[in-house]
XYZ file of N, CA and C in Angstrom:
609
model
N 78.886 214.581 12.631
C 80.141 215.322 12.510
C 80.906 214.881 11.255
N 81.546 215.808 10.600
C 82.267 215.496 9.373
C 83.562 214.765 9.696
N 83.804 213.659 8.953
C 85.036 212.911 9.166
C 86.221 213.619 8.518
N 85.970 214.685 7.751
C 87.046 215.370 7.047
C 87.957 216.147 7.993
N 87.562 216.331 9.240
C 88.398 217.101 10.159
C 89.393 216.232 10.901
N 89.363 214.916 10.674
C 90.330 214.049 11.340
C 90.445 212.728 10.606
N 91.645 212.162 10.617
C 91.848 210.830 10.052
C 91.320 209.749 10.994
N 91.010 210.143 12.224
C 90.607 209.188 13.246
C 89.099 209.250 13.482
N 88.572 208.196 14.057
C 87.140 208.079 14.280
C 86.619 209.194 15.180
N 85.500 209.788 14.779
C 84.858 210.827 15.559
C 83.453 210.393 15.950
N 82.932 210.934 17.049
C 81.524 210.664 17.372
C 80.625 211.188 16.250
N 79.539 210.480 15.985
C 78.629 210.909 14.931
C 77.850 212.155 15.329
N 77.501 212.260 16.611
C 76.747 213.410 17.109
C 77.291 213.817 18.471
N 76.941 215.012 18.917
C 77.373 215.479 20.235
C 76.773 214.635 21.353
N 75.629 214.000 21.083
C 74.991 213.167 22.102
C 75.857 211.960 22.460
N 76.765 211.571 21.566
C 77.647 210.437 21.840
C 78.856 210.823 22.679
N 79.075 212.124 22.853
C 80.231 212.622 23.590
C 79.918 212.632 25.087
N 80.878 212.282 25.962
C 80.638 212.367 27.400
C 80.108 213.739 27.796
N 79.262 213.760 28.812
C 78.529 214.977 29.155
C 79.440 216.168 29.429
N 80.525 215.958 30.179
C 81.398 217.090 30.517
C 82.070 217.666 29.278
N 82.417 216.792 28.330
C 83.043 217.254 27.094
C 82.017 217.952 26.207
N 80.827 217.416 26.169
C 79.752 218.066 25.402
C 79.475 219.460 25.953
N 79.446 219.592 27.274
C 79.213 220.903 27.881
C 80.324 221.885 27.525
N 81.573 221.393 27.486
C 82.695 222.257 27.102
C 82.546 222.726 25.659
N 82.122 221.823 24.788
C 81.934 222.183 23.384
C 80.812 223.199 23.220
N 79.705 222.978 23.924
C 78.572 223.891 23.804
C 78.899 225.264 24.377
N 79.728 225.290 25.421
C 80.121 226.567 26.016
C 80.952 227.392 25.043
N 81.912 226.747 24.370
C 82.743 227.488 23.420
C 81.925 227.863 22.184
N 80.971 227.013 21.819
C 80.095 227.344 20.685
C 79.251 228.574 20.986
N 78.755 228.659 22.213
C 77.947 229.822 22.588
C 78.781 231.093 22.573
N 80.039 230.986 22.975
C 80.904 232.162 23.033
C 81.420 232.573 21.663
N 81.866 231.588 20.877
C 82.505 231.888 19.592
C 81.559 231.816 18.403
N 80.463 231.084 18.562
C 79.542 230.914 17.448
C 79.768 229.632 16.669
N 80.794 228.873 17.035
C 81.100 227.607 16.376
C 81.972 226.766 17.302
N 82.077 225.479 17.007
C 82.938 224.588 17.785
C 84.263 224.434 17.041
N 85.381 224.869 17.617
C 86.672 224.693 16.942
C 86.933 223.214 16.638
N 87.480 222.959 15.476
C 87.693 221.581 15.040
C 88.584 220.778 15.983
N 89.486 221.438 16.698
C 90.365 220.703 17.600
C 89.560 220.056 18.731
N 88.459 220.669 19.145
C 87.596 220.055 20.163
C 87.009 218.748 19.641
N 86.542 218.790 18.409
C 85.944 217.603 17.815
C 86.988 216.522 17.578
N 88.165 216.938 17.127
C 89.239 215.972 16.876
C 89.641 215.252 18.160
N 89.807 216.010 19.243
C 90.265 215.415 20.499
C 89.185 214.599 21.197
N 87.933 214.744 20.782
C 86.870 213.913 21.344
C 87.077 212.441 21.018
N 87.980 212.164 20.089
C 88.367 210.780 19.773
C 88.907 210.064 21.010
N 89.536 210.817 21.902
C 90.105 210.256 23.132
C 89.648 211.122 24.319
N 88.512 210.807 24.932
C 87.963 211.670 25.980
C 88.922 211.968 27.128
N 89.649 210.985 27.598
C 90.571 211.241 28.708
C 91.672 212.215 28.296
N 92.156 212.077 27.078
C 93.186 212.978 26.593
C 92.609 214.371 26.324
N 91.353 214.427 25.887
C 90.664 215.713 25.729
C 90.682 216.461 27.052
N 90.300 215.781 28.119
C 90.242 216.428 29.440
C 91.614 216.898 29.885
N 92.617 216.042 29.716
C 93.970 216.397 30.138
C 94.522 217.551 29.306
N 94.276 217.512 28.015
C 94.765 218.547 27.101
C 94.205 219.908 27.491
N 92.900 219.998 27.640
C 92.289 221.293 27.911
C 92.502 221.751 29.354
N 92.705 220.808 30.262
C 93.043 221.215 31.632
C 94.392 221.921 31.646
N 95.364 221.370 30.927
C 96.686 222.011 30.899
C 96.642 223.284 30.055
N 95.914 223.239 28.947
C 95.755 224.441 28.115
C 95.216 225.597 28.953
N 94.146 225.328 29.689
C 93.520 226.397 30.468
C 94.423 226.857 31.609
N 95.155 225.917 32.206
C 96.068 226.289 33.294
C 97.144 227.250 32.804
N 97.604 227.059 31.566
C 98.631 227.934 30.992
C 98.057 229.237 30.447
N 97.011 229.129 29.660
C 96.549 230.284 28.901
C 95.603 231.187 29.689
N 94.917 230.624 30.681
C 93.994 231.430 31.478
C 94.607 231.909 32.784
N 95.766 231.392 33.121
C 96.428 231.788 34.362
C 96.829 233.265 34.308
N 96.641 233.945 35.423
C 97.065 235.344 35.509
C 98.578 235.382 35.725
N 99.319 235.607 34.646
C 100.773 235.648 34.735
C 101.245 236.955 35.353
N 102.509 236.987 35.763
C 103.070 238.182 36.399
C 102.955 239.393 35.488
N 103.383 239.260 34.250
C 103.305 240.399 33.330
C 102.837 239.997 31.936
N 102.781 238.718 31.624
C 102.387 238.285 30.282
C 100.909 238.561 30.034
N 100.614 239.225 28.926
C 99.233 239.491 28.550
C 98.691 238.334 27.711
N 97.376 238.326 27.500
C 96.771 237.314 26.639
C 97.322 237.417 25.219
N 97.510 238.642 24.753
C 98.046 238.820 23.398
C 99.450 238.240 23.293
N 100.280 238.470 24.307
C 101.650 237.956 24.278
C 101.665 236.429 24.294
N 100.791 235.832 25.085
C 100.724 234.368 25.102
C 100.357 233.828 23.725
N 99.404 234.460 23.081
C 98.998 233.999 21.754
C 100.080 234.253 20.712
N 100.858 235.307 20.892
C 101.990 235.546 20.002
C 102.988 234.395 20.072
N 103.213 233.883 21.275
C 104.113 232.735 21.459
C 103.576 231.528 20.691
N 102.273 231.312 20.785
C 101.658 230.177 20.085
C 101.849 230.304 18.577
N 101.618 231.488 18.037
C 101.727 231.684 16.585
C 103.161 231.482 16.111
N 104.125 232.069 16.827
C 105.524 231.933 16.412
C 105.971 230.477 16.448
N 105.626 229.776 17.516
C 106.014 228.374 17.652
C 105.328 227.510 16.605
N 104.028 227.739 16.421
C 103.262 226.921 15.475
C 103.712 227.139 14.042
N 104.104 228.373 13.724
C 104.594 228.640 12.368
C 105.868 227.853 12.089
N 106.759 227.820 13.069
C 107.998 227.055 12.883
C 107.732 225.557 12.801
N 106.651 225.105 13.442
C 106.277 223.686 13.363
C 105.377 223.388 12.175
N 105.104 224.415 11.357
C 104.297 224.283 10.142
C 102.901 223.736 10.448
N 102.322 224.240 11.511
C 100.980 223.811 11.904
C 99.968 224.854 11.446
N 99.288 224.585 10.356
C 98.326 225.531 9.792
C 97.206 225.829 10.780
N 96.672 224.785 11.410
C 95.544 224.990 12.318
C 95.885 226.013 13.399
N 96.987 225.810 14.091
C 97.306 226.674 15.227
C 97.711 228.081 14.792
N 98.381 228.205 13.662
C 98.719 229.539 13.160
C 97.449 230.323 12.848
N 96.500 229.679 12.193
C 95.269 230.369 11.804
C 94.383 230.641 13.020
N 94.171 229.629 13.854
C 93.270 229.788 14.998
C 93.823 230.776 16.016
N 95.094 230.636 16.356
C 95.665 231.511 17.372
C 96.094 232.854 16.780
N 96.294 232.882 15.466
C 96.496 234.172 14.811
C 95.265 235.051 14.968
N 94.082 234.426 14.900
C 92.841 235.175 15.115
C 92.811 235.777 16.514
N 93.266 235.013 17.507
C 93.270 235.519 18.879
C 94.303 236.626 19.067
N 95.433 236.524 18.387
C 96.413 237.615 18.431
C 95.780 238.899 17.908
N 95.089 238.796 16.785
C 94.458 239.986 16.210
C 93.420 240.578 17.160
N 92.637 239.723 17.784
C 91.577 240.201 18.672
C 92.163 240.842 19.925
N 93.118 240.170 20.570
C 93.660 240.678 21.835
C 94.549 241.910 21.631
N 95.298 241.925 20.521
C 96.206 243.048 20.277
C 95.527 244.200 19.556
N 94.359 243.913 18.946
C 93.660 244.896 18.111
C 94.530 245.372 16.941
N 95.404 244.490 16.494
C 96.295 244.768 15.369
C 96.040 243.709 14.297
N 95.419 244.052 13.167
C 95.075 243.061 12.155
C 96.266 242.488 11.390
N 97.450 243.090 11.539
C 98.620 242.637 10.782
C 99.610 241.833 11.623
N 99.512 241.934 12.932
C 100.548 241.395 13.811
C 100.746 239.900 13.655
N 99.680 239.120 13.665
C 99.811 237.663 13.618
C 100.487 237.192 12.341
N 100.107 237.781 11.204
C 100.720 237.376 9.932
C 102.213 237.683 9.922
N 102.579 238.847 10.442
C 103.989 239.221 10.470
C 104.797 238.293 11.370
N 104.240 237.918 12.505
C 104.926 237.006 13.416
C 105.086 235.632 12.773
N 104.052 235.173 12.106
C 104.092 233.842 11.509
C 105.167 233.734 10.434
N 105.380 234.815 9.691
C 106.385 234.775 8.631
C 107.793 234.920 9.200
N 108.014 235.979 9.980
C 109.345 236.207 10.557
C 109.230 237.286 11.627
N 109.199 236.879 12.883
C 108.995 237.855 13.954
C 110.146 238.848 14.064
N 111.315 238.495 13.510
C 112.469 239.382 13.627
C 112.380 240.599 12.703
N 111.526 240.536 11.705
C 111.352 241.692 10.827
C 109.928 242.248 10.924
N 109.251 241.903 12.020
C 107.847 242.282 12.176
C 107.665 243.617 12.886
N 108.755 244.317 13.167
C 108.647 245.604 13.828
C 108.221 245.511 15.277
N 108.587 244.427 15.939
C 108.201 244.224 17.331
C 109.080 245.030 18.275
N 108.582 245.229 19.488
C 109.398 245.832 20.539
C 110.506 244.859 20.928
N 111.515 245.369 21.623
C 112.593 244.495 22.080
C 112.050 243.413 23.001
N 111.094 243.777 23.830
C 110.479 242.809 24.747
C 109.862 241.651 23.975
N 109.076 241.961 22.958
C 108.386 240.913 22.221
C 109.346 240.111 21.346
N 110.315 240.777 20.758
C 111.285 240.035 19.948
C 112.047 239.043 20.806
N 112.486 239.487 21.984
C 113.242 238.601 22.859
C 112.360 237.475 23.396
N 111.114 237.779 23.712
C 110.169 236.754 24.169
C 110.028 235.639 23.144
N 109.869 236.015 21.876
C 109.695 235.014 20.827
C 111.008 234.322 20.499
N 112.117 235.049 20.589
C 113.424 234.407 20.424
C 113.589 233.279 21.438
N 113.221 233.565 22.701
C 113.378 232.552 23.741
C 112.403 231.395 23.549
N 111.179 231.688 23.142
C 110.204 230.625 22.901
C 110.718 229.658 21.842
N 111.263 230.188 20.759
C 111.781 229.337 19.689
C 113.066 228.638 20.115
N 113.906 229.324 20.865
C 115.123 228.715 21.403
C 114.770 227.506 22.261
N 113.752 227.664 23.091
C 113.367 226.617 24.036
C 112.666 225.453 23.359
N 111.672 225.747 22.518
C 110.814 224.690 21.987
C 111.258 224.130 20.642
N 111.895 224.950 19.838
C 112.253 224.514 18.488
C 113.731 224.124 18.409
N 114.579 224.951 18.983
C 116.014 224.701 18.899
C 116.518 223.819 20.043
N 115.620 223.474 20.975
C 115.939 222.602 22.105
C 117.053 223.172 22.968
N 117.077 224.484 23.055
C 118.112 225.142 23.836
C 117.805 225.129 25.324
N 118.804 225.345 26.128
C 118.651 225.351 27.576
C 118.273 226.744 28.082
N 117.654 226.763 29.251
C 117.320 228.024 29.909
C 118.502 228.384 30.804
N 119.384 229.178 30.265
C 120.611 229.523 30.969
C 120.424 230.772 31.819
N 121.394 231.033 32.679
C 121.382 232.265 33.471
C 121.422 233.483 32.558
N 122.143 233.370 31.460
C 122.206 234.479 30.505
C 120.829 234.787 29.934
N 120.076 233.738 29.568
C 118.723 233.952 29.057
C 117.847 234.593 30.122
N 117.950 234.107 31.348
C 117.137 234.679 32.423
C 117.416 236.168 32.596
N 118.684 236.526 32.567
C 119.061 237.932 32.742
C 118.541 238.782 31.585
N 118.642 238.264 30.366
C 118.164 239.005 29.200
C 116.658 239.229 29.275
N 115.926 238.208 29.678
C 114.471 238.324 29.771
C 114.059 239.250 30.916
N 114.781 239.182 32.014
C 114.477 240.074 33.140
C 114.749 241.531 32.775
N 115.732 241.750 31.907
C 116.068 243.111 31.487
C 114.908 243.790 30.768
N 114.085 243.005 30.054
C 112.951 243.586 29.332
C 111.635 243.411 30.100
N 111.740 243.056 31.386
C 110.554 243.090 32.242
C 109.904 241.773 32.588
N 110.489 240.653 32.175
C 109.897 239.359 32.501
C 110.419 238.839 33.833
N 109.532 238.225 34.617
C 109.932 237.592 35.875
C 110.335 236.145 35.608
N 110.830 235.484 36.643
C 111.205 234.078 36.491
C 109.972 233.231 36.176
N 108.835 233.543 36.802
C 107.604 232.816 36.485
C 107.169 233.056 35.045
N 107.391 234.271 34.545
C 107.088 234.546 33.140
C 107.929 233.655 32.228
N 109.177 233.457 32.587
C 110.061 232.608 31.781
C 109.515 231.192 31.701
N 108.999 230.702 32.847
C 108.355 229.374 32.840
C 107.178 229.383 31.864
N 106.333 230.427 31.954
C 105.155 230.494 31.092
C 105.534 230.506 29.617
N 106.532 231.289 29.259
C 106.953 231.361 27.855
C 107.388 229.984 27.364
N 108.248 229.331 28.146
C 108.740 228.007 27.755
C 107.652 226.958 27.756
N 106.771 227.007 28.763
C 105.717 225.999 28.870
C 104.684 226.145 27.757
N 104.328 227.375 27.417
C 103.377 227.594 26.322
C 103.960 227.100 25.003
N 105.223 227.433 24.758
C 105.864 226.976 23.525
C 105.935 225.454 23.479
N 106.230 224.826 24.616
C 106.329 223.365 24.666
C 104.966 222.711 24.482
N 103.964 223.234 25.172
C 102.627 222.656 25.080
C 102.096 222.722 23.653
N 102.283 223.871 23.018
C 101.753 223.995 21.667
C 102.605 223.253 20.646
N 103.840 222.927 20.990
C 104.597 222.012 20.142
C 103.885 220.670 20.072
N 103.389 220.200 21.240
C 102.617 218.960 21.274
C 101.302 219.128 20.508
N 100.624 220.236 20.745
C 99.363 220.491 20.055
C 99.558 220.504 18.541
N 100.632 221.160 18.090
C 100.940 221.199 16.661
C 101.062 219.794 16.085
N 101.752 218.924 16.801
C 101.985 217.562 16.300
C 100.691 216.759 16.267
N 99.832 216.932 17.292
C 98.567 216.196 17.319
C 97.654 216.620 16.175
N 97.560 217.931 15.946
C 96.703 218.426 14.874
C 97.225 217.944 13.517
N 98.543 217.958 13.355
C 99.132 217.483 12.106
C 98.912 215.982 11.941
N 99.035 215.248 13.036
C 98.791 213.807 13.012
C 97.376 213.495 12.539
N 96.413 214.251 13.052
C 95.014 214.002 12.710
C 94.616 214.612 11.370
N 95.432 215.527 10.852
C 95.079 216.190 9.602
C 93.894 217.131 9.766
N 93.840 217.814 10.913
C 92.700 218.669 11.231
C 92.888 220.075 10.672
N 91.975 220.545 9.831
C 92.087 221.895 9.261
C 91.489 222.937 10.207
N 91.894 224.186 10.075
C 91.266 225.244 10.874
C 89.849 225.515 10.393
N 88.995 225.920 11.310
C 87.646 226.341 10.925
C 87.741 227.568 10.027
N 86.859 227.661 9.063
C 86.865 228.810 8.152
C 86.674 230.123 8.897
N 85.926 230.083 10.000
C 85.641 231.307 10.748
C 86.904 231.988 11.270
N 87.926 231.208 11.575
C 89.144 231.777 12.146
C 89.847 232.750 11.190
N 89.728 232.506 9.887
C 90.489 233.287 8.922
C 90.132 234.773 8.924
N 88.891 235.065 9.218
C 88.453 236.460 9.126
C 88.339 237.148 10.483
N 88.425 236.418 11.556
C 88.276 237.017 12.882
C 89.360 238.060 13.151
N 88.953 239.247 13.560
C 89.905 240.289 13.925
C 90.611 240.954 12.762
N 90.197 240.663 11.544
C 90.874 241.260 10.377
C 90.507 242.731 10.201
N 89.230 243.036 10.371
C 88.758 244.398 10.172
C 88.313 244.958 11.514
N 88.935 246.030 11.985
C 88.534 246.613 13.272
C 87.065 247.005 13.253
N 86.399 246.812 14.394
C 84.991 247.182 14.495
C 84.833 248.693 14.363
N 83.780 249.092 13.674
C 83.477 250.512 13.554
C 82.926 251.021 14.883
N 83.182 252.282 15.208
C 82.719 252.820 16.502
C 81.248 252.583 16.760
N 80.397 252.769 15.723
C 78.968 252.603 15.923
C 78.614 251.146 16.191
N 79.384 250.216 15.575
C 79.134 248.783 15.790
C 79.484 248.415 17.214
N 80.632 248.912 17.694
C 81.053 248.636 19.075
C 80.042 249.202 20.051
N 79.510 250.387 19.732
C 78.534 251.007 20.632
C 77.261 250.169 20.707
N 76.836 249.638 19.554
C 75.628 248.805 19.545
C 75.812 247.550 20.383
N 77.013 246.968 20.349
C 77.249 245.725 21.061
C 77.329 245.913 22.568
N 77.532 247.137 23.014
C 77.646 247.389 24.450
C 76.344 247.886 25.050
N 75.314 248.057 24.194
C 74.023 248.540 24.707
C 73.055 247.398 24.886
């Protein structure tokens, strides 16, 4: 493994990684075609790797009341951009593009979600995420009412705040380690698949 993806010691090969962590890496490699650098970086601390991805999956894979996968990733991009985390903006920007099928959305959110042409629901969602995680603001009754007005439940409010908080930690860890995004992330979801290509992939 290349030491350039972290300032901290990494296993030399996947065979040195605990079996459960190696299986997680191989599973994501089979799905995505590569192992995201954050997996390799966090292998420096196996117990923390397990805890990190357990909470990540609990938040991001949980079936929320109304939050979609695209909306969750939008929260990650907005928060990570404010924390100046290149890795998370690039990696999760790719997921925004894929889930939303909009090749421009992630870039617009990363620069300034308030001028990105978002719906009121999405603008308010990101306003609250930044209020909670970046501005250290409180979750007031007024905020709850505003979010409920655009269709979010109380559990959704927890998800928005928790995702923003979790990725605030992720942003700091990646920055601490000096971990760059994989090159593959930059082009994912940029060009919509052609109809004939999509048809081939479903046959």
